[in-house]
Coordinates of C-alpha atoms and ligand atoms in Angstrom, one line a residue:
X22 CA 4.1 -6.7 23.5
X23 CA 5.4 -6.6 20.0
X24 CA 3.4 -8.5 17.5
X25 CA 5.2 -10.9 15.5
X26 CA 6.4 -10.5 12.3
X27 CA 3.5 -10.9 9.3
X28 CA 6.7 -13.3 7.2
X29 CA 6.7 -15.3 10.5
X30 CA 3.3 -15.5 11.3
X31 CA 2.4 -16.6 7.7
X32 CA 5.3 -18.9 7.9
X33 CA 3.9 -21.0 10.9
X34 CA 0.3 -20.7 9.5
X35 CA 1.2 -22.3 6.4
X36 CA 3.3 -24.9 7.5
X37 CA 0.5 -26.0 10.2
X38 CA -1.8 -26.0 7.4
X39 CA 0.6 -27.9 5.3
X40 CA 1.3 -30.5 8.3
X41 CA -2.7 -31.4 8.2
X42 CA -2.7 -31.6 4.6
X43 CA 0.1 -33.6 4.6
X44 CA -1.1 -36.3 7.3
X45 CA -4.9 -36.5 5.7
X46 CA -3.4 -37.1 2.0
X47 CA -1.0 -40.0 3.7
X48 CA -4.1 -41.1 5.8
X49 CA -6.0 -41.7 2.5
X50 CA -3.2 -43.3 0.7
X51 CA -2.0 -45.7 3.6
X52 CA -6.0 -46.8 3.7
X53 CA -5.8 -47.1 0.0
X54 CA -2.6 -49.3 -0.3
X55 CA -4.1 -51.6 2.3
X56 CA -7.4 -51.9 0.3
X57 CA -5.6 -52.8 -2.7
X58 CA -3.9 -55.5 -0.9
X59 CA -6.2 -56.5 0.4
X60 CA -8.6 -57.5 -2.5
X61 CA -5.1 -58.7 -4.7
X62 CA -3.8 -60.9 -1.6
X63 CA -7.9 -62.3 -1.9
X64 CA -7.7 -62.9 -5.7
X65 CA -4.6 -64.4 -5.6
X66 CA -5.9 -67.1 -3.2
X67 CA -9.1 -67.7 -5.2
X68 CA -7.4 -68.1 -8.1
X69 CA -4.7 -69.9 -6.7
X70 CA -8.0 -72.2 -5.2
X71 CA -9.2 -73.0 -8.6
X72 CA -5.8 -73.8 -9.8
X73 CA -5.9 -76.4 -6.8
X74 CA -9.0 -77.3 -7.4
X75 CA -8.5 -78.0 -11.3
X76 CA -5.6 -80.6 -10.4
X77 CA -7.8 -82.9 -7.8
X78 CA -10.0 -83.2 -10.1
X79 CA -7.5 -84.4 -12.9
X80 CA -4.8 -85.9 -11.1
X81 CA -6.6 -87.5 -8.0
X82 CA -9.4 -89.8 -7.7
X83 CA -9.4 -90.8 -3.6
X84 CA -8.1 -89.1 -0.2
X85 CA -5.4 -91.9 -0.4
X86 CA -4.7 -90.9 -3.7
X87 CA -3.6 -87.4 -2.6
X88 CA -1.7 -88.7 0.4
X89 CA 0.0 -91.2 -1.6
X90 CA 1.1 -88.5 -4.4
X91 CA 1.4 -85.0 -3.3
X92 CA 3.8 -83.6 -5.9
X93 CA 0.8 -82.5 -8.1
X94 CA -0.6 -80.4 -5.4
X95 CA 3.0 -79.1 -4.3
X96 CA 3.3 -78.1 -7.8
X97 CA 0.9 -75.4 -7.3
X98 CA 1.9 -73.7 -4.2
X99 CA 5.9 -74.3 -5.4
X100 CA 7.7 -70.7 -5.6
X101 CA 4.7 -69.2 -3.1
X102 CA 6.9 -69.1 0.0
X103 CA 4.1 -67.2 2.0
X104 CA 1.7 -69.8 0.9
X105 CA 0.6 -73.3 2.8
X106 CA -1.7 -75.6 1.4
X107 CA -3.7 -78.0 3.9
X108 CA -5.9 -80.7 3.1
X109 CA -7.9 -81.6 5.9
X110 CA -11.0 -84.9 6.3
X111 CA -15.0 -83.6 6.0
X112 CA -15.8 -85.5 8.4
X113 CA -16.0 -84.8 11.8
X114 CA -13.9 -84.0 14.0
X115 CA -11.7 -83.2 11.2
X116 CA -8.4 -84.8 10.4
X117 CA -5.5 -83.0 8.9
X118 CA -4.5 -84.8 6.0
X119 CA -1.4 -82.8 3.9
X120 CA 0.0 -80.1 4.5
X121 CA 2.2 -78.5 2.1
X122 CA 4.3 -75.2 2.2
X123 CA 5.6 -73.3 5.8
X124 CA 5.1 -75.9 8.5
X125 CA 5.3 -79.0 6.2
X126 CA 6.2 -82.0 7.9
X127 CA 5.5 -80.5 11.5
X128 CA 3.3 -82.4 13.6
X129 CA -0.7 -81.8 14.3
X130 CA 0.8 -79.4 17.5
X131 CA 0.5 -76.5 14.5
X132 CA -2.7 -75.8 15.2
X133 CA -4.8 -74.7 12.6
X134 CA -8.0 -73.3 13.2
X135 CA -10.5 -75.5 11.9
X136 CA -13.4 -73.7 10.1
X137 CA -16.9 -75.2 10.3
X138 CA -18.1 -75.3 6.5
X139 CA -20.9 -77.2 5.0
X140 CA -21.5 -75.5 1.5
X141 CA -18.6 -75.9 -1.0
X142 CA -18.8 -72.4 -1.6
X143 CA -15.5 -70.2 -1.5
X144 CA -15.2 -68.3 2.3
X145 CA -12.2 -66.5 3.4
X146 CA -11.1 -66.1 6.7
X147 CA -8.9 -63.3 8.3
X148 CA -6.5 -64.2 11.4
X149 CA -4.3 -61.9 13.1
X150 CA -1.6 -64.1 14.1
X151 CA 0.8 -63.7 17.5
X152 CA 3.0 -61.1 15.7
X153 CA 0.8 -58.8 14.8
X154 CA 0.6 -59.5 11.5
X155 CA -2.9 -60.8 9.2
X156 CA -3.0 -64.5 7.7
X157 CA -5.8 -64.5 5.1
X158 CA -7.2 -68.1 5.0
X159 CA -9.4 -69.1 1.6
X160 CA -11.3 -72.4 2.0
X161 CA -13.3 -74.7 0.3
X162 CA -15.2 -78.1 0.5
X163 CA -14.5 -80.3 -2.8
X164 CA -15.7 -83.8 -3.8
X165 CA -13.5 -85.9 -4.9
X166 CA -14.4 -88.4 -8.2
X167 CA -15.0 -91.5 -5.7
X168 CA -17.4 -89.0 -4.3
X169 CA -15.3 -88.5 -0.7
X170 CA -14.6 -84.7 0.1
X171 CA -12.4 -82.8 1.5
X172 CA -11.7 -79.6 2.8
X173 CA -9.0 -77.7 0.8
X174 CA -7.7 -74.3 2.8
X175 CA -5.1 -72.1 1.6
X176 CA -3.5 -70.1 3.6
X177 CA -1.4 -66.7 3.0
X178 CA 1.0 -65.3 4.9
X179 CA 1.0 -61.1 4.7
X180 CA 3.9 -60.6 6.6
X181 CA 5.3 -58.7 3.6
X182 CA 2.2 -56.6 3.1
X183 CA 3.0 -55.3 6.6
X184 CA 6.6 -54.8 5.9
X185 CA 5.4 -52.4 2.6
X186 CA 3.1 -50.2 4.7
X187 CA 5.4 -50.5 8.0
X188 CA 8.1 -48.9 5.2
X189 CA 5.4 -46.4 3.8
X190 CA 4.8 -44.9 7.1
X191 CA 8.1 -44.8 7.9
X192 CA 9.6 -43.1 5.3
X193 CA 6.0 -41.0 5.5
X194 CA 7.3 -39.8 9.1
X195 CA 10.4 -39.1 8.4
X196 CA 9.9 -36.8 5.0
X197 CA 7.1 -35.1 6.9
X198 CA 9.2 -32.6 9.3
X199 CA 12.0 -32.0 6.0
X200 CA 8.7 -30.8 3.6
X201 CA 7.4 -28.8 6.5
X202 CA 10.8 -27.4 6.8
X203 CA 11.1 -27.0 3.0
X204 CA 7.1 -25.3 2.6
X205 CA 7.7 -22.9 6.1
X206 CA 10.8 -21.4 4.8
X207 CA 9.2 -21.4 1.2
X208 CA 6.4 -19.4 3.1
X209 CA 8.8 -17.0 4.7
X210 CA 10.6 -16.6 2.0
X211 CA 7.8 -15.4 -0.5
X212 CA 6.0 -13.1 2.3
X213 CA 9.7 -11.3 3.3
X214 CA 10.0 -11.1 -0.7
X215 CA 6.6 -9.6 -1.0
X216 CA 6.8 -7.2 1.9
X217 CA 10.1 -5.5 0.1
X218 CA 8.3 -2.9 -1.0
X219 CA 6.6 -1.8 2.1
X220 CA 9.8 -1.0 3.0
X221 CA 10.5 1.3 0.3
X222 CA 7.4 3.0 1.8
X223 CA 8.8 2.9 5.2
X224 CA 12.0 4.5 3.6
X225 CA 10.1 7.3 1.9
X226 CA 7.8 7.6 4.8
X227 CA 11.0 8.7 6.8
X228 CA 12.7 11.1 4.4
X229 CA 9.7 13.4 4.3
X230 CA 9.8 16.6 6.5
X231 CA 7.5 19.4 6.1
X232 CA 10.8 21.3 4.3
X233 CA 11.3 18.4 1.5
X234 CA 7.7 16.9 0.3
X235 CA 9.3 16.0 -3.1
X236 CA 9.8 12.3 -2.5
X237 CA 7.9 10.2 -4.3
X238 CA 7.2 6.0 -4.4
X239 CA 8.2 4.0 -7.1
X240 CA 5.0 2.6 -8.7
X241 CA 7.1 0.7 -11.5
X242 CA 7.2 -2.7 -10.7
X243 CA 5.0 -3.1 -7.6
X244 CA 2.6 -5.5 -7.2
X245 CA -0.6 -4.3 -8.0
X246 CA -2.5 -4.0 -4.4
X247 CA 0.6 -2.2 -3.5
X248 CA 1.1 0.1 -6.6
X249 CA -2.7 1.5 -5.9
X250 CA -1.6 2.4 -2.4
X251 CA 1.1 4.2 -3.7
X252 CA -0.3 5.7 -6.7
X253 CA -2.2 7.1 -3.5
X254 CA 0.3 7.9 -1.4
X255 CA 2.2 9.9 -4.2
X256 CA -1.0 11.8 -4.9
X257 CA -1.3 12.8 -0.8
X258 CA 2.1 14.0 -1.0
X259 CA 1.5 15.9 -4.9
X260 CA -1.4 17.1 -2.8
X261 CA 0.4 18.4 0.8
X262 CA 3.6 19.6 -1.3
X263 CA 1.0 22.1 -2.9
X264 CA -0.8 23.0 0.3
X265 CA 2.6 23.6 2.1
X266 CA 4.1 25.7 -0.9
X267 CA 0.8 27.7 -1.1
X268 CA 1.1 28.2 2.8
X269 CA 4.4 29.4 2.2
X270 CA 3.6 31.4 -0.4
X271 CA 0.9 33.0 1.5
X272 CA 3.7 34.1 4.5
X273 CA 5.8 35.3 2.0
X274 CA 2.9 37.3 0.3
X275 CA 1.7 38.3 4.0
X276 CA 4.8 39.5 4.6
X277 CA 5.8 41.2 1.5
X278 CA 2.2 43.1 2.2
X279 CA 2.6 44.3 5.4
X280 CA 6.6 45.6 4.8
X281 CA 5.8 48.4 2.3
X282 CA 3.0 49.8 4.1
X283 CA 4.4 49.7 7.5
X284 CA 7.5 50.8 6.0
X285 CA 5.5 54.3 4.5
X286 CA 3.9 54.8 8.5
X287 CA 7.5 54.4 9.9
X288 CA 9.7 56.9 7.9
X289 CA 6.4 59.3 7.6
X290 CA 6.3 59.4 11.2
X291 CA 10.8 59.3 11.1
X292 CA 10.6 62.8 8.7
X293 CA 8.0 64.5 11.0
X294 CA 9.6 63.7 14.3
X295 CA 13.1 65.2 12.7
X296 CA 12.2 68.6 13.1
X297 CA 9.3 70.6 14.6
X298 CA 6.5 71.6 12.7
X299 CA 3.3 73.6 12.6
X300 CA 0.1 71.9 14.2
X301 CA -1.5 71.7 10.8
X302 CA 1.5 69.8 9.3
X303 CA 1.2 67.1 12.3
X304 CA -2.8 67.0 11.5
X305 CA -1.8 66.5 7.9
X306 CA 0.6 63.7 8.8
X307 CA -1.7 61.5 11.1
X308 CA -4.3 62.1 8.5
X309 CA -2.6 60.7 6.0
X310 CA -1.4 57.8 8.1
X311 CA -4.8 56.9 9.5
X312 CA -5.8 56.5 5.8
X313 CA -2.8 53.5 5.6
X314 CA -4.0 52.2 8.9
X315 CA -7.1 51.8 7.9
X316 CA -6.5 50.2 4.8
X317 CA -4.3 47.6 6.6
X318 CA -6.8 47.3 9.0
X319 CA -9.2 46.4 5.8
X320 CA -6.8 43.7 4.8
X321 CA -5.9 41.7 8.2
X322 CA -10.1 41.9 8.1
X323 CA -10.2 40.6 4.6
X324 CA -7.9 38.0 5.4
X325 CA -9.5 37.1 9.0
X326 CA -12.3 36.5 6.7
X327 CA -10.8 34.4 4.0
X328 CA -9.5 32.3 6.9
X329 CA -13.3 31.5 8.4
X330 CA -14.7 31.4 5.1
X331 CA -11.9 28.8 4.1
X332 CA -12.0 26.6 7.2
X333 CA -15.3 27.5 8.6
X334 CA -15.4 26.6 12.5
X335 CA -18.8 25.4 12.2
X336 CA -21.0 23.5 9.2
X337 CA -22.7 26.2 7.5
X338 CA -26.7 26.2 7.8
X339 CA -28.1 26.8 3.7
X340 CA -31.3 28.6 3.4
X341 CA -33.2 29.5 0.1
X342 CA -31.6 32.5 -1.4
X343 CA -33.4 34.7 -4.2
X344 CA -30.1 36.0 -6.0
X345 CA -32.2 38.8 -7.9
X346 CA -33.0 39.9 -4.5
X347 CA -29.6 40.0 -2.9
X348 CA -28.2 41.9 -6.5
X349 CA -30.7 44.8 -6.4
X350 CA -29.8 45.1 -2.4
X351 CA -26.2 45.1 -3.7
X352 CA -26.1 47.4 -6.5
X353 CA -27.8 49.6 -4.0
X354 CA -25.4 50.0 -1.7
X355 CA -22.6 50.7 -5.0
X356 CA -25.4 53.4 -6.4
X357 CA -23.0 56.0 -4.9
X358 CA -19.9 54.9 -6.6
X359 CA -21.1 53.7 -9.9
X360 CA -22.7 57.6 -10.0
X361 CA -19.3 59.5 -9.0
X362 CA -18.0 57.3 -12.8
X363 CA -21.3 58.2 -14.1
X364 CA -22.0 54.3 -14.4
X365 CA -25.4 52.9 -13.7
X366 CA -26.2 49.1 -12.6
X367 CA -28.7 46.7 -14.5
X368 CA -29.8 43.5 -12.9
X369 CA -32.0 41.0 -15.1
X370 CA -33.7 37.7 -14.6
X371 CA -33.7 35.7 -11.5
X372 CA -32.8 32.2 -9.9
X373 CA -32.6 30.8 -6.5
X374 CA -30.4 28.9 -5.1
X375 CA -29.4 27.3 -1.3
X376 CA -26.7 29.4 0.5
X377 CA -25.2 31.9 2.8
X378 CA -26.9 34.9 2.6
X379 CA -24.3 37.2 4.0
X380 CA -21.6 35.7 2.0
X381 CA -23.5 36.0 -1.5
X382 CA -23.8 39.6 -0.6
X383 CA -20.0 39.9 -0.1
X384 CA -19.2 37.7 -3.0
X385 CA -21.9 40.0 -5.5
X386 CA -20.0 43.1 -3.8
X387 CA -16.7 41.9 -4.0
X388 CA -17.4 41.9 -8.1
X389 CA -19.4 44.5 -8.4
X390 CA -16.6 46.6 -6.6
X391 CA -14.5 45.2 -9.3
X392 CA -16.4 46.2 -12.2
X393 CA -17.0 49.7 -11.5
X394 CA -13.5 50.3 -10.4
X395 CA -12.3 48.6 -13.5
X396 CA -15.4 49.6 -15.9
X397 CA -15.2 52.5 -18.4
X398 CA -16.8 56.1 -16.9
X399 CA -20.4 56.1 -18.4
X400 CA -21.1 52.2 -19.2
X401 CA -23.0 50.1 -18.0
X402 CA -22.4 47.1 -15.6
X403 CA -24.8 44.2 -15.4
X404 CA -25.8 41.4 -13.1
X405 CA -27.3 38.6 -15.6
X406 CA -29.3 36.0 -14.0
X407 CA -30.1 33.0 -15.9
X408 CA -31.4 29.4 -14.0
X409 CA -30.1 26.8 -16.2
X410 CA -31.0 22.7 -16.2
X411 CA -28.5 21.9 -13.3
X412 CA -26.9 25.3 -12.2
X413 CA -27.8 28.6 -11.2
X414 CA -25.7 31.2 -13.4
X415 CA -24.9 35.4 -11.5
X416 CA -22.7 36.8 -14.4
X417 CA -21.1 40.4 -13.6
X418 CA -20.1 42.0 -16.6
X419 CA -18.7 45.4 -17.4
X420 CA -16.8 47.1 -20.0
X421 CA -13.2 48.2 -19.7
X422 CA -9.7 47.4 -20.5
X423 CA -10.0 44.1 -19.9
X424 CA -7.6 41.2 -18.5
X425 CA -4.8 39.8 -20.8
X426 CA -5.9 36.1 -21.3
X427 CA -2.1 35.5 -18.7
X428 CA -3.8 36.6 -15.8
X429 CA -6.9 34.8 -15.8
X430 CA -6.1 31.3 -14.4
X431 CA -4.1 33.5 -11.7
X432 CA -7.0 35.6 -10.9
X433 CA -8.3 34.6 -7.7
X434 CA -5.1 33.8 -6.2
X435 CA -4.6 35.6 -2.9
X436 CA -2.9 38.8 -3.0
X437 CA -3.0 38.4 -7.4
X438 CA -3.0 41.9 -9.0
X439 CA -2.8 42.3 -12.7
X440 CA -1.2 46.3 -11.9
X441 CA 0.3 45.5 -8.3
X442 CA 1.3 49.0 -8.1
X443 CA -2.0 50.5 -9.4
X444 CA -4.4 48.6 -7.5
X445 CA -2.3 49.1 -4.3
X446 CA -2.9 53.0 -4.7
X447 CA -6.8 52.0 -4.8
X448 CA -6.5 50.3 -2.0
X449 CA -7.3 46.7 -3.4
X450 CA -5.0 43.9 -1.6
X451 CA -5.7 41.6 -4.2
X452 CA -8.1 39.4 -1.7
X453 CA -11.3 40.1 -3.1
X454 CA -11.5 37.6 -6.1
X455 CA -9.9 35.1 -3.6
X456 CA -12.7 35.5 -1.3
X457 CA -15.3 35.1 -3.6
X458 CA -13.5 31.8 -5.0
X459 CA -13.8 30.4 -1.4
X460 CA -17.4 31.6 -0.8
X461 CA -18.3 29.9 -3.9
X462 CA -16.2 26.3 -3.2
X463 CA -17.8 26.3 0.0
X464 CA -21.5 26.6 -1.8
X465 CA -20.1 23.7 -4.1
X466 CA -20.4 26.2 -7.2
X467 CA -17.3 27.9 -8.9
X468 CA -16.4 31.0 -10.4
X469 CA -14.9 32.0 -14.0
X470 CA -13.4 35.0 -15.9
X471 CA -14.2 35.7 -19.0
X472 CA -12.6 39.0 -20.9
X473 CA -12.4 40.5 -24.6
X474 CA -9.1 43.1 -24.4
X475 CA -11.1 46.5 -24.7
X476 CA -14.0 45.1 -24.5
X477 CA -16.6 43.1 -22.0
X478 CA -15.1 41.4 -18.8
X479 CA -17.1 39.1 -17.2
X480 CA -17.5 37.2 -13.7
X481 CA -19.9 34.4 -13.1
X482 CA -20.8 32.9 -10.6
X483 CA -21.7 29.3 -11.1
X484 CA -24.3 27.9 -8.3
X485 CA -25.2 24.2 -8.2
X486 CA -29.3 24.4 -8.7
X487 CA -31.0 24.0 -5.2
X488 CA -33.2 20.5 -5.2
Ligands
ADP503 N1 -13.8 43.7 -13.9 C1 -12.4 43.7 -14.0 N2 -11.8 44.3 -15.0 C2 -10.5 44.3 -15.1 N3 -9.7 43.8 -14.2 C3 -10.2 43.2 -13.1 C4 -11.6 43.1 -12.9 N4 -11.9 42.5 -11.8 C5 -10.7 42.2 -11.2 N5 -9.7 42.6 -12.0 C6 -8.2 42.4 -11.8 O1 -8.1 41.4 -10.9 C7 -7.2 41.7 -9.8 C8 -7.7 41.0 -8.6 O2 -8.9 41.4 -8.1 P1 -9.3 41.4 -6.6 O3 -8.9 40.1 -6.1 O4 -10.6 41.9 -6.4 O5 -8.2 42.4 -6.0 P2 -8.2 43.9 -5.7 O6 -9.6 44.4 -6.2 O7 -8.0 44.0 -4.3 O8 -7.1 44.5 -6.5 C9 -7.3 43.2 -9.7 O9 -6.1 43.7 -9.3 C10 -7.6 43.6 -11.1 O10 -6.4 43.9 -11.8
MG504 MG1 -11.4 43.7 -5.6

């Protein structure tokens, strides 16, 4: 099943939460409203009590009194169309005497609740009439100047209280679905905005093949969650476009490797098969192509070997490895060679370090080969070791011609030769450096060329010190 969309989902999420807000904050309010009615509707009675209260005692002396002359009392309750005054005996059973307001002049069939009352403090009463609507009845007992008493009660009507929140809720109700509307689609509308950009990466995400790495996402103007992820995403691709050129680079380079010598076995073997020849002259042939064999055969093993040591198949066990140990064994093994150029070896000081053992060897070799192929016939080459606070330090150095300061960052490249032509005759592919760049990533160290034109060129190799 397809998952909805995040704009939609967000959408409904927000508006749900909106829909709760909505209907707690109206809640509150409505209960609010009511309250403040509610204790307005009360002081208005007590206040209108008093005013009641204040005119007995000035204006009327005796229950007949009051009867007799009502207007001072209808004065008070006169614009107060949800008010009714009612006068009613003390004694018992009571007797209505006046009642003034809504149901003036009606008989004693409008029943009004009588409320038993002996103190002449102020009590309120609340009744909810047939309608469904409150009446809020304030009553009080007051004594007269002839010393009779009566009971005064004034009642209010709050039909228009209930029409005001009757009209709050309604228009509540029917606001509530057009803000939902208005805050989903709001919603929606900032999310699908928001979400534009992952688009762009969907766009970019499609364009790129392994033949066309060179797209790149605009960072300008992204938010900034979004503009990290790109700033990654261009860096994978700055990253792959480099790995996929080098890979190329490395076919072409394979290639261009394999044509010349292949080339030299083919027409050899073309010229001798043209004619026939003396035995010896055969002999001399296949000699002579064995030698380029072999030498090819030393490359696809050099590069076999560049291949494991780049992406080794299994993670590499590190033991403790005595470097002064592994350069005398060595410079052993190049005694021969250093002697046919009249060269000698030196190796001084020492320093361990976690590793390969095999692959120091080959990486010391690999140098060493280096130097005494490249060194000036009598010197000296030496393999300096020196243990330093945080590294390990092999440094091979010889003197020679030296390397032109151009070629150095290109060094280790595979199939890099400062002389192509020369060092092809010597046999060297132009592998070795590479190899020992490799062997040293892999022992999270590094290797660095150093060379004076004429003078000393040296090699180190840069262990990390073993803890
Ligand atoms: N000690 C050195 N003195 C001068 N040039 C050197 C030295 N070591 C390496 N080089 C140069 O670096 C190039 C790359 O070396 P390397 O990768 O070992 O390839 P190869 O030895 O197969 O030619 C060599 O072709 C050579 O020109
Ligand atoms: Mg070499």
């Amino acid at each position: 099943m397809r998952s909805a969309r995040l704009s939609v989902k967000l959408g409904i999420t927000v508006t749900a939460m909106c829909a709760v807000l909505v209907l707690v904050m109206a809640t509150f309010a409505l209960a609010s409203i009511w309250r403040q009615l509610d204790i307005q509707a009360k002081d208005g009675l007590e206040e209108k009590l008093s005013q009641v209260e204040h005119s007995l005692a000035e204006g009327s002396s005796s229950i007949a009194d009051i009867v007799l002359h009502p207007h001072n009392l209808r004065d008070q309750i006169i614009g107060h169309d949800n008010l009714t005054l009612t006068i009613m005996d003390s004694s018992i059973p009571r007797k209505r005497l006046l009642r003034l307001g809504e149901g003036e002049g009606e008989g004693d069939e409008v029943e009004q609740p009588v409320p038993k009352i002996n103190t002449s403090a102020l009590e309120f009463k609340e009744i909810n009439s047939a309608e469904g609507f409150e009446t809020l009845m304030a009553y009080k007992l007051i004594r007269l100047k002839n010393d009779q008493q009566i009971l005064v009660i004034l009642t209010l009507d709050r039909r228009s209280d209930y029409t005001l929140l009757k009209a709050y809720v309604k228009s509540t109700l029917i606001a509530l679905p057009l803000i939902l509307l208005l805050v989903g689609g709001c919603a929606w509308w900032v999310v699908h905005r928001g979400l534009k950009p992952l688009r762009a990466f969907r766009r970019v995400a499609e364009s790129i093949s392994a033949r066309d790495l060179s797209h790149r996402m605009k960072v300008q103007g992204l938010p900034e969650e979004l503009s990290d992820l790109a700033h990654a995403v261009n860096f994978m691709l700055h990253r792959l476009d480099g790995d996929v050129q080098q890979l190329a680079q490395f076919s072409d380079d394979l290639a261009h490797e394999l044509r010349s010598p292949m080339n030299n076995l083919m027409g050899t073997a073309q010229v001798t098969l043209s004619r026939e020849r003396p035995p010896h002259e055969y002999k001399q042939v296949l000699e002579s192509c064995t030698e380029e064999l072999e030498r090819l055969s030393r490359m696809v093993s050099q590069m076999l070997f560049l291949a494991s040591v780049s992406q080794p198949s299994a993670p590499l066990t590190f033991s403790s490895v005595d470097l002064q140990d592994e350069a005398y064994k060595v410079s052993e093994l190049f005694a021969i060679a250093a002697e046919e150029k009249k060269m000698s070896v030196e190796v001084s000081g020492e320093g361990k370090v976690l590793g390969d053992k095999l692959m120091i060897q080959r990486a010391i070799s690999n140098l060493l080969s280096n130097a005494i192929r490249h060194g000036s016939p009598g010197s000296i080459v030496t393999l300096g070791l020196s243990t330093l606070a945080d590294e390990v330090i092999l440094a091979v150095s010889n003197v020679g011609e030296g390397i032109e300061a151009e070629h150095l960052p290109r060094l280790f490249d595979r199939f890099y030769r400062v002389h192509p032509s020369r060092s092809r005759q010597q046999g060297g592919a132009g592998l070795g450096l590479a190899i020992v760049r490799s062997i040293m990533s892999l022992h999270e160290g590094r290797v660095t060329a150093r060379s004076e034109l004429g003078r000393i060129t040296t090699f180190s190799l840069i262990f990390p010190k073993a803890t």
